[in-house]
Amino acid sequence: MKLENIKYVFLSFCAMTVLASCNNDDDFTPPMAMATCNDGMMNGDETGVDCGGSCTPCEDGMAPMMPDFSGTYTQIDFMGRPGINTVLSADDETKNAHNRAIPSEMGAMFQAGFQARLEAYHDVYANLLGANPDDVNYEPNILGLDAATLTGYLAADVLEVAPDLPTTYFNPGTDNDMDGRILVPDGDEVALTGRTPQDDVIDISLILLFGGMEGDRFSGQDTDMDGTPDLPRLTSDGVGLTADVSTTFPYLGAPE
Amino acid sequence: MKKTKLLMGLGALAFVSAILVAADHIDAPDSMGTTADIADFYAFEPSEGSDNTVFAVDLQSNVLPDLAYGTFDENVLTEINIDTNGDLVEDLVIQAIPRDGKMYFFGPVAPAATGISGQVMVDSPLGSVDISSHVAIVETTPDGVSLFAGPRQDAFFFDFFQFNAVIGGMAPGGFKPAGDPNSTDDDDTTAVDTFDGANTMSIVIEIPNTMLGETTATNALGLNVYKTWVTTNAKQ
């Protein structure tokens, strides 16, 4: 790192903190004291009161040095929405590629593969149910999104958070305008506005992937009324929050 | 049963574990179990009507044996990316990187370069906080930004092994029904939160929306949102 940079880093750090004085242990030789170096104020380019900058270096131990943050840092892991890479990337190679991608390129890179993966999940159950996989395809979900649209939306893997609205990851039971439709985007429902630790993101994801237009397509129904469920239970994993969370900062519970 | 069923179950579990330990929390072979493994990301309004936004990033997790958990890595830069115009390119970044027992925060600031490589934005310091141990140490800056870094409970919940069985075609019934969360009866017939009892290394920041600015980006319902994502970045 160049000396100029080090100096600038150092100065910016000292400027941001309220410090009586700063420590400078480089090979810097103090120049002639300037007029402001004896006025009892931190002014000019001083980094402490009458010291640092072009004045005498501040005393050792009075303030931390800015640590070294130099270097180039390169992306190795990525996350937007929970579970996207896990659930929709088909293999290890794709998962690794996803973690090194940027959102603006993700749609082109991953949408088709995500859609194929989504259809493959439905095929698994078609086969288990003894049905023709061609007959058990993804149907538009509770948000009215078809497979291509949904996977395109999810492929650009970002978590959205609204600055001026309540945080709702998705509430499949909300019908705020009482129009009989559950969260169809007709303009007055609030959803997809963030994610809290309490949100059941797996159940929500499962509903969007397997729930169909009503949100309960594969929820373990007994369609032939023989007392045994003949559809798989895919819209809820059956677990809720077990960790401690708080309503105050830092919101997450102390480690166990 | 039960023995046969149990053995089958264990066999399936071992098989699934072998091919699918790549979960999102632990989502890809190249990052899994490393100090840079992102476990989770939350972004929310702390209370209704609040003028602040909270970002929480969980790194690492001891959800499975042998996964790293316990310390932040000084060679790993954690970056919260914020897109305010909907083009899916970061307009602002908030960075966190540890040095000698403290977590240093920078931003929110336009990054010197977008994309997969970058530098610590040392000219835009936000503040720092001592890295906590069991008891949370919290720092609040003069700008009203709250900072935290340290171990926390992993709040994520998911019957992850049953998910693996489902997608492996080994669970025709799908997920298991909910059980009594307080029951210690582990009879394998009800759902289990794989992440119960796991911990992560967490970074939490609560920041006034005024420091993030207006956003024109919209979600699928047309509501104004910040589009956000988190990355970990290794020093080259």
Coordinates of C-alpha atoms in Angstrom, one line a residue:
Chain A
M1 CA 0.0 0.0 0.0
K2 CA 1.3 3.4 -0.9
L3 CA 2.2 5.8 1.9
E4 CA -0.3 8.3 0.6
N5 CA -3.1 5.7 1.1
I6 CA -1.9 4.8 4.5
K7 CA -1.9 8.3 5.6
Y8 CA -5.4 8.9 4.2
V9 CA -6.7 5.9 5.8
F10 CA -5.2 6.9 9.1
L11 CA -6.5 10.4 8.9
S12 CA -10.0 9.3 8.0
F13 CA -10.1 7.0 10.9
C14 CA -8.9 9.5 13.4
A15 CA -11.4 12.0 12.0
M16 CA -14.3 9.7 12.6
T17 CA -13.5 9.1 16.2
V18 CA -13.6 11.4 19.1
L19 CA -10.1 10.9 20.2
A20 CA -7.8 12.9 22.4
S21 CA -4.8 11.9 20.3
C22 CA -3.6 9.5 17.8
N23 CA -0.8 7.1 17.5
N24 CA 1.6 7.1 14.6
D25 CA 4.4 4.7 14.4
D26 CA 5.6 4.9 10.9
D27 CA 8.9 6.5 9.8
F28 CA 7.4 9.9 9.7
T29 CA 9.7 12.7 10.7
P30 CA 7.9 15.6 12.4
P31 CA 8.2 18.8 10.5
M32 CA 8.4 22.2 12.0
A33 CA 5.5 22.9 14.3
M34 CA 2.8 24.9 12.7
A35 CA 0.8 27.8 14.2
T36 CA -2.1 25.6 15.2
C37 CA 0.0 23.0 17.0
N38 CA -0.1 24.9 20.3
D39 CA -3.6 26.3 20.4
G40 CA -5.2 23.6 22.5
M41 CA -7.6 22.6 19.7
M42 CA -7.8 19.9 17.1
N43 CA -7.6 21.8 13.9
G44 CA -5.7 22.0 10.7
D45 CA -4.7 18.5 9.7
E46 CA -4.2 17.4 13.3
T47 CA -5.4 14.0 14.3
G48 CA -5.5 14.8 18.0
V49 CA -5.3 18.0 20.0
D50 CA -2.2 19.8 18.8
C51 CA -0.7 16.6 17.5
G52 CA -0.7 14.4 14.5
G53 CA -0.8 15.5 10.9
S54 CA 1.9 18.1 10.3
C55 CA 2.3 18.6 14.1
T56 CA 4.3 16.3 16.4
P57 CA 3.0 12.8 16.3
C58 CA 0.5 12.0 19.0
E59 CA 1.7 9.9 22.0
D60 CA 1.8 6.2 21.8
G61 CA -1.1 4.3 23.2
M62 CA -3.6 7.1 23.2
A63 CA -5.5 5.9 20.2
P64 CA -5.7 2.8 18.0
M65 CA -4.2 2.8 14.6
M66 CA -6.5 2.2 11.7
P67 CA -6.0 -1.5 11.0
D68 CA -4.8 -2.6 7.6
F69 CA -7.8 -3.2 5.3
S70 CA -5.8 -3.1 2.1
G71 CA -6.2 -5.6 -0.7
T72 CA -8.7 -6.9 -3.1
Y73 CA -11.6 -9.0 -1.8
T74 CA -13.4 -11.5 -4.1
Q75 CA -16.9 -12.9 -3.7
I76 CA -17.0 -16.5 -2.6
D77 CA -20.5 -16.9 -1.1
F78 CA -23.8 -15.2 -1.9
M79 CA -27.3 -15.1 -0.4
G80 CA -30.5 -13.3 -1.2
R81 CA -33.7 -15.2 -0.4
P82 CA -33.4 -18.2 1.8
G83 CA -33.2 -21.6 0.3
I84 CA -33.0 -20.6 -3.3
N85 CA -29.6 -22.1 -4.1
T86 CA -30.3 -25.2 -2.0
V87 CA -33.7 -26.0 -3.5
L88 CA -33.4 -24.9 -7.1
S89 CA -29.8 -25.4 -8.1
A90 CA -29.7 -28.9 -9.5
D91 CA -26.0 -29.9 -8.8
D92 CA -22.9 -28.8 -7.0
E93 CA -21.5 -27.1 -10.0
T94 CA -24.5 -24.9 -10.3
K95 CA -24.5 -24.2 -6.5
N96 CA -20.9 -23.0 -6.7
A97 CA -21.6 -20.9 -9.8
H98 CA -24.6 -19.3 -8.1
N99 CA -22.4 -18.2 -5.2
R100 CA -20.0 -16.5 -7.5
A101 CA -22.6 -14.8 -9.7
I102 CA -24.1 -11.3 -9.5
P103 CA -27.8 -10.7 -9.4
S104 CA -28.0 -8.8 -12.7
E105 CA -26.6 -11.9 -14.5
M106 CA -28.5 -14.5 -12.5
G107 CA -31.7 -14.6 -14.5
A108 CA -29.9 -15.5 -17.7
M109 CA -27.7 -18.0 -15.9
F110 CA -30.1 -19.9 -13.8
Q111 CA -33.8 -19.4 -14.7
A112 CA -34.0 -22.3 -17.2
G113 CA -32.2 -24.7 -14.8
F114 CA -34.5 -23.6 -11.9
Q115 CA -37.6 -24.2 -14.0
A116 CA -36.4 -27.7 -15.0
R117 CA -35.6 -28.4 -11.4
L118 CA -39.1 -27.3 -10.3
E119 CA -40.7 -29.6 -12.9
A120 CA -38.4 -32.4 -11.9
Y121 CA -39.7 -32.1 -8.3
H122 CA -43.2 -32.5 -9.6
D123 CA -42.1 -35.5 -11.6
V124 CA -40.8 -37.2 -8.5
Y125 CA -44.3 -37.2 -7.1
A126 CA -46.0 -38.1 -10.3
N127 CA -44.0 -41.2 -10.4
L128 CA -44.6 -42.0 -6.7
L129 CA -48.3 -41.5 -7.2
G130 CA -48.3 -43.7 -10.3
A131 CA -49.3 -40.8 -12.5
N132 CA -47.8 -39.7 -15.8
P133 CA -45.2 -37.0 -15.1
D134 CA -46.6 -35.1 -18.0
D135 CA -49.9 -34.8 -16.1
V136 CA -48.4 -33.5 -12.9
N137 CA -46.8 -30.2 -14.0
Y138 CA -46.4 -27.0 -12.1
E139 CA -49.5 -25.0 -12.0
P140 CA -49.5 -21.2 -11.6
N141 CA -49.1 -20.5 -7.9
I142 CA -51.0 -18.5 -5.3
L143 CA -49.4 -15.3 -6.6
G144 CA -50.6 -16.1 -10.1
L145 CA -47.0 -16.7 -11.4
D146 CA -46.4 -19.5 -13.8
A147 CA -43.2 -21.7 -13.6
A148 CA -41.2 -19.5 -16.0
T149 CA -42.1 -16.3 -14.3
L150 CA -41.6 -17.6 -10.8
T151 CA -38.3 -19.1 -11.5
G152 CA -37.2 -16.0 -13.3
Y153 CA -38.2 -14.0 -10.3
L154 CA -36.3 -16.3 -7.9
A155 CA -33.3 -16.7 -10.2
A156 CA -32.3 -13.1 -9.6
D157 CA -31.7 -13.9 -6.0
V158 CA -32.3 -10.8 -3.9
L159 CA -34.1 -10.2 -0.7
E160 CA -36.5 -7.2 -0.9
V161 CA -37.1 -5.0 2.1
A162 CA -39.5 -2.0 2.1
P163 CA -38.4 1.1 4.0
D164 CA -41.9 2.4 4.6
L165 CA -44.1 -0.7 4.9
P166 CA -44.5 -3.4 7.5
T167 CA -42.2 -6.4 6.9
T168 CA -44.1 -9.4 5.6
Y169 CA -42.1 -12.1 3.8
F170 CA -45.4 -13.5 2.6
N171 CA -48.6 -14.2 4.4
P172 CA -50.6 -16.9 2.6
G173 CA -53.6 -16.2 4.8
T174 CA -54.0 -12.5 4.1
D175 CA -57.0 -11.2 2.2
N176 CA -56.7 -7.6 3.2
D177 CA -59.3 -6.2 0.8
M178 CA -61.7 -9.0 1.5
D179 CA -62.1 -9.8 -2.2
G180 CA -62.1 -13.5 -1.6
R181 CA -58.7 -13.9 -3.1
I182 CA -55.7 -14.7 -1.0
L183 CA -52.8 -12.5 -1.9
V184 CA -53.4 -12.1 -5.6
P185 CA -51.5 -9.0 -6.6
D186 CA -54.3 -6.6 -7.2
G187 CA -52.6 -3.7 -5.6
D188 CA -53.5 -3.5 -2.0
E189 CA -51.8 -6.4 -0.3
V190 CA -48.5 -6.1 1.4
A191 CA -46.0 -8.9 0.9
L192 CA -42.5 -9.5 -0.2
T193 CA -41.3 -6.6 1.9
G194 CA -38.6 -8.2 3.9
R195 CA -37.8 -11.1 6.2
T196 CA -37.8 -11.4 9.9
P197 CA -36.4 -14.3 12.0
Q198 CA -39.9 -15.3 12.8
D199 CA -41.0 -15.8 9.2
D200 CA -41.6 -19.4 8.2
V201 CA -39.7 -19.0 4.9
I202 CA -39.6 -22.7 4.1
D203 CA -43.3 -23.2 4.4
I204 CA -43.8 -20.1 2.3
S205 CA -41.4 -21.3 -0.4
L206 CA -43.0 -24.7 -0.4
I207 CA -46.5 -23.1 -0.9
L208 CA -45.2 -21.1 -3.8
L209 CA -43.5 -24.2 -5.4
F210 CA -46.0 -26.9 -4.7
G211 CA -49.2 -25.3 -3.5
G212 CA -50.8 -24.4 -6.8
M213 CA -53.3 -21.7 -7.2
E214 CA -54.9 -22.2 -3.8
G215 CA -51.7 -22.7 -1.9
D216 CA -52.6 -26.3 -0.8
R217 CA -52.3 -28.4 -3.9
F218 CA -49.9 -30.9 -2.3
S219 CA -50.8 -30.7 1.4
G220 CA -51.5 -34.3 2.1
Q221 CA -55.1 -34.5 1.2
D222 CA -57.1 -37.7 1.1
T223 CA -58.7 -37.1 -2.3
D224 CA -60.4 -40.5 -2.5
M225 CA -61.7 -40.4 1.0
D226 CA -60.3 -43.7 2.0
G227 CA -58.9 -42.5 5.2
T228 CA -55.3 -42.4 3.9
P229 CA -53.7 -39.3 2.4
D230 CA -53.0 -40.0 -1.2
L231 CA -51.3 -36.7 -2.0
P232 CA -47.9 -35.9 -0.5
R233 CA -47.5 -33.3 2.2
L234 CA -45.3 -30.7 0.5
T235 CA -46.6 -27.3 1.5
S236 CA -45.3 -27.4 5.1
D237 CA -42.3 -29.0 6.6
G238 CA -44.1 -29.1 10.0
V239 CA -41.6 -27.1 12.1
G240 CA -41.7 -23.6 13.5
L241 CA -39.3 -21.3 15.2
T242 CA -37.3 -22.9 18.0
A243 CA -34.6 -20.3 18.6
D244 CA -34.9 -17.4 21.0
V245 CA -35.5 -14.1 19.2
S246 CA -36.0 -10.6 20.7
T247 CA -37.9 -7.4 19.8
T248 CA -34.9 -5.4 20.6
F249 CA -31.4 -5.1 19.1
P250 CA -29.6 -7.3 18.2
Y251 CA -32.9 -9.4 17.8
L252 CA -31.2 -12.8 17.7
G253 CA -30.9 -14.9 20.9
A254 CA -27.7 -15.5 22.9
P255 CA -25.9 -18.6 21.7
E256 CA -26.7 -22.0 23.3
Chain B
M1 CA -41.4 -52.0 12.8
K2 CA -39.5 -51.2 13.3
K3 CA -36.1 -52.3 13.1
T4 CA -36.4 -52.7 9.4
K5 CA -37.9 -49.3 8.9
L6 CA -35.3 -47.7 11.1
L7 CA -32.5 -49.3 9.3
M8 CA -34.0 -48.3 6.0
G9 CA -34.3 -44.8 7.4
L10 CA -30.8 -44.7 8.5
G11 CA -29.5 -46.0 5.2
A12 CA -31.5 -43.4 3.4
L13 CA -30.2 -40.7 5.7
A14 CA -26.6 -41.7 5.1
F15 CA -27.1 -41.8 1.4
V16 CA -28.8 -38.5 1.3
S17 CA -26.2 -36.9 3.6
A18 CA -23.5 -38.1 1.2
I19 CA -24.9 -36.6 -1.8
L20 CA -26.8 -33.6 -0.4
V21 CA -24.9 -32.0 2.4
A22 CA -24.9 -29.1 0.1
A23 CA -27.8 -27.2 1.7
D24 CA -28.3 -23.5 1.5
H25 CA -27.2 -22.9 5.0
I26 CA -24.4 -25.1 3.9
D27 CA -25.2 -24.7 0.3
A28 CA -22.3 -25.3 -1.9
P29 CA -19.2 -27.4 -1.7
D30 CA -16.8 -24.6 -2.2
S31 CA -18.0 -22.5 0.7
M32 CA -19.6 -25.1 3.0
G33 CA -18.0 -25.3 6.4
T34 CA -15.6 -22.5 5.7
T35 CA -15.4 -19.3 7.8
A36 CA -17.0 -17.5 4.8
D37 CA -20.1 -19.7 4.6
I38 CA -23.2 -17.6 4.7
A39 CA -25.9 -19.2 6.8
D40 CA -28.6 -16.7 6.6
F41 CA -29.7 -13.2 5.8
Y42 CA -32.6 -11.1 7.3
A43 CA -33.8 -7.6 6.4
F44 CA -36.7 -6.1 8.2
E45 CA -38.4 -3.1 9.7
P46 CA -37.7 -3.5 13.5
S47 CA -41.2 -2.3 14.4
E48 CA -44.2 -1.2 12.5
G49 CA -43.8 2.5 11.4
S50 CA -40.1 2.5 12.2
D51 CA -37.8 4.7 10.2
N52 CA -35.0 2.2 10.5
T53 CA -34.1 -1.0 8.7
V54 CA -32.3 -4.0 10.2
F55 CA -29.9 -6.2 8.3
A56 CA -28.8 -9.4 10.0
V57 CA -26.2 -11.7 8.5
D58 CA -25.4 -15.2 9.9
L59 CA -22.1 -16.7 9.0
Q60 CA -21.1 -20.3 9.6
S61 CA -23.3 -22.7 11.5
N62 CA -22.8 -25.8 13.6
V63 CA -26.0 -27.3 12.4
L64 CA -24.1 -30.4 11.3
P65 CA -21.0 -31.9 12.9
D66 CA -17.6 -30.7 11.7
L67 CA -18.9 -27.4 10.4
A68 CA -16.8 -24.4 11.4
Y69 CA -18.4 -22.1 13.9
G70 CA -16.9 -19.8 16.5
T71 CA -14.8 -17.0 15.2
F72 CA -14.8 -14.4 12.5
D73 CA -12.1 -14.6 9.9
E74 CA -10.0 -11.4 9.3
N75 CA -9.6 -12.4 5.7
V76 CA -13.3 -12.4 5.0
L77 CA -15.2 -9.2 4.1
T78 CA -19.0 -9.4 4.6
E79 CA -20.9 -7.1 2.3
I80 CA -24.5 -6.1 2.3
N81 CA -25.5 -4.9 -1.1
I82 CA -28.4 -2.5 -1.7
D83 CA -29.9 -1.8 -5.1
T84 CA -32.1 1.3 -5.1
N85 CA -33.1 1.6 -8.7
G86 CA -34.1 -2.0 -9.6
D87 CA -31.3 -2.8 -12.0
L88 CA -30.0 -5.5 -9.7
V89 CA -26.6 -3.7 -9.4
E90 CA -25.5 -2.6 -6.0
D91 CA -25.9 1.2 -5.5
L92 CA -24.8 1.1 -1.9
V93 CA -22.7 -1.3 0.2
I94 CA -22.4 -1.8 3.9
Q95 CA -19.2 -3.7 4.7
A96 CA -18.1 -5.5 7.9
I97 CA -14.7 -6.9 8.6
P98 CA -13.0 -8.0 11.8
R99 CA -9.7 -6.9 13.2
D100 CA -8.3 -7.9 16.5
G101 CA -11.5 -8.4 18.4
K102 CA -13.5 -5.6 16.8
M103 CA -15.9 -5.6 13.9
Y104 CA -15.4 -2.6 11.7
F105 CA -18.2 -1.3 9.5
F106 CA -18.0 0.9 6.4
G107 CA -20.7 2.6 4.3
P108 CA -23.4 2.9 3.3
V109 CA -21.5 4.1 0.2
A110 CA -21.4 3.5 -3.5
P111 CA -18.7 0.9 -4.0
A112 CA -15.6 1.8 -5.9
A113 CA -16.4 -1.1 -8.2
T114 CA -19.5 -3.2 -8.6
G115 CA -19.3 -6.9 -9.3
I116 CA -17.5 -9.8 -7.6
S117 CA -14.3 -8.0 -6.6
G118 CA -13.8 -4.9 -4.5
Q119 CA -12.0 -3.1 -1.8
V120 CA -12.8 -2.1 1.8
M121 CA -14.3 1.4 1.6
V122 CA -11.9 2.8 4.2
D123 CA -12.9 6.4 3.4
S124 CA -16.4 5.8 4.5
P125 CA -16.1 4.4 8.1
L126 CA -19.4 3.8 9.8
G127 CA -18.2 2.6 13.2
S128 CA -17.0 -0.4 15.1
V129 CA -18.1 -2.7 17.9
D130 CA -16.3 -5.2 20.1
I131 CA -17.0 -8.7 19.0
S132 CA -19.3 -10.2 21.7
S133 CA -19.0 -13.5 23.4
H134 CA -22.2 -14.9 25.1
V135 CA -23.5 -11.5 26.2
A136 CA -24.3 -9.0 23.5
I137 CA -22.1 -5.9 23.2
V138 CA -23.9 -3.2 21.2
E139 CA -22.6 0.0 19.9
T140 CA -24.7 2.9 18.7
T141 CA -23.0 5.5 16.5
P142 CA -23.7 9.3 16.6
D143 CA -25.8 8.7 13.4
G144 CA -28.1 6.4 15.3
V145 CA -26.7 3.2 13.7
S146 CA -26.7 0.2 16.0
L147 CA -24.0 -2.4 15.5
F148 CA -23.5 -6.0 16.8
A149 CA -21.1 -8.9 15.9
G150 CA -20.8 -12.2 17.7
P151 CA -22.3 -15.6 18.3
R152 CA -26.1 -16.0 18.3
Q153 CA -28.6 -18.7 18.0
D154 CA -29.3 -19.8 14.5
A155 CA -33.0 -18.7 14.1
F156 CA -33.5 -20.6 10.9
F157 CA -35.9 -23.6 11.1
F158 CA -36.3 -26.4 8.6
D159 CA -36.7 -30.2 8.6
F160 CA -33.7 -30.4 6.4
F161 CA -33.2 -34.2 6.4
Q162 CA -36.8 -34.8 5.5
F163 CA -36.4 -32.3 2.6
N164 CA -33.5 -34.4 1.4
A165 CA -35.6 -37.5 1.6
V166 CA -38.4 -35.8 -0.3
I167 CA -36.3 -34.6 -3.2
G168 CA -34.4 -37.9 -3.2
G169 CA -37.7 -39.7 -3.9
M170 CA -37.6 -41.5 -0.6
A171 CA -40.5 -39.9 1.1
P172 CA -43.7 -40.5 -0.8
G173 CA -45.8 -38.9 1.9
G174 CA -43.8 -35.8 1.8
F175 CA -42.9 -33.8 4.9
K176 CA -43.9 -35.1 8.3
P177 CA -46.7 -33.6 10.4
A178 CA -45.9 -31.1 13.1
G179 CA -45.2 -32.7 16.5
D180 CA -45.2 -31.3 20.0
P181 CA -42.3 -29.0 20.0
N182 CA -41.6 -29.7 23.6
S183 CA -41.7 -33.4 23.2
T184 CA -38.6 -35.4 23.7
D185 CA -40.2 -38.4 22.0
D186 CA -38.1 -38.8 19.0
D187 CA -40.1 -41.5 17.2
D188 CA -39.3 -40.3 13.7
T189 CA -43.0 -39.8 12.9
T190 CA -43.1 -36.0 13.4
A191 CA -41.2 -33.2 11.9
V192 CA -37.9 -32.1 13.5
D193 CA -36.1 -28.7 13.2
T194 CA -32.7 -29.7 12.1
F195 CA -31.4 -26.3 13.2
D196 CA -32.7 -26.5 16.7
G197 CA -29.7 -25.8 19.0
A198 CA -27.4 -24.6 16.3
N199 CA -25.4 -21.3 16.6
T200 CA -24.0 -18.9 14.1
M201 CA -21.6 -16.0 14.0
S202 CA -23.9 -13.0 13.4
I203 CA -23.5 -9.5 12.2
V204 CA -26.5 -7.2 12.9
I205 CA -26.9 -3.6 11.9
E206 CA -29.9 -1.3 12.4
I207 CA -29.7 1.8 10.3
P208 CA -31.9 4.9 9.7
N209 CA -33.6 4.7 6.2
T210 CA -32.4 8.3 5.6
M211 CA -28.8 6.9 5.3
L212 CA -30.0 4.5 2.6
G213 CA -32.0 7.0 0.7
E214 CA -35.1 6.8 -1.5
T215 CA -35.6 3.7 -3.6
T216 CA -37.4 3.4 -6.9
A217 CA -37.0 -0.4 -7.1
T218 CA -40.2 -2.4 -6.8
N219 CA -41.2 -5.9 -5.8
A220 CA -43.6 -8.2 -7.7
L221 CA -46.5 -6.4 -6.1
G222 CA -45.3 -3.0 -7.2
L223 CA -44.2 -1.9 -3.7
N224 CA -41.1 0.2 -3.2
V225 CA -38.3 -1.9 -1.8
Y226 CA -34.6 -2.0 -1.4
K227 CA -33.3 -5.1 -3.3
T228 CA -30.6 -6.5 -1.1
W229 CA -28.2 -9.4 -0.9
V230 CA -25.2 -10.4 1.1
T231 CA -21.8 -11.7 0.0
T232 CA -18.7 -12.9 1.7
N233 CA -15.5 -12.0 0.0
A234 CA -12.0 -13.5 0.6
K235 CA -8.8 -11.4 0.5
Q236 CA -6.8 -12.4 -2.5

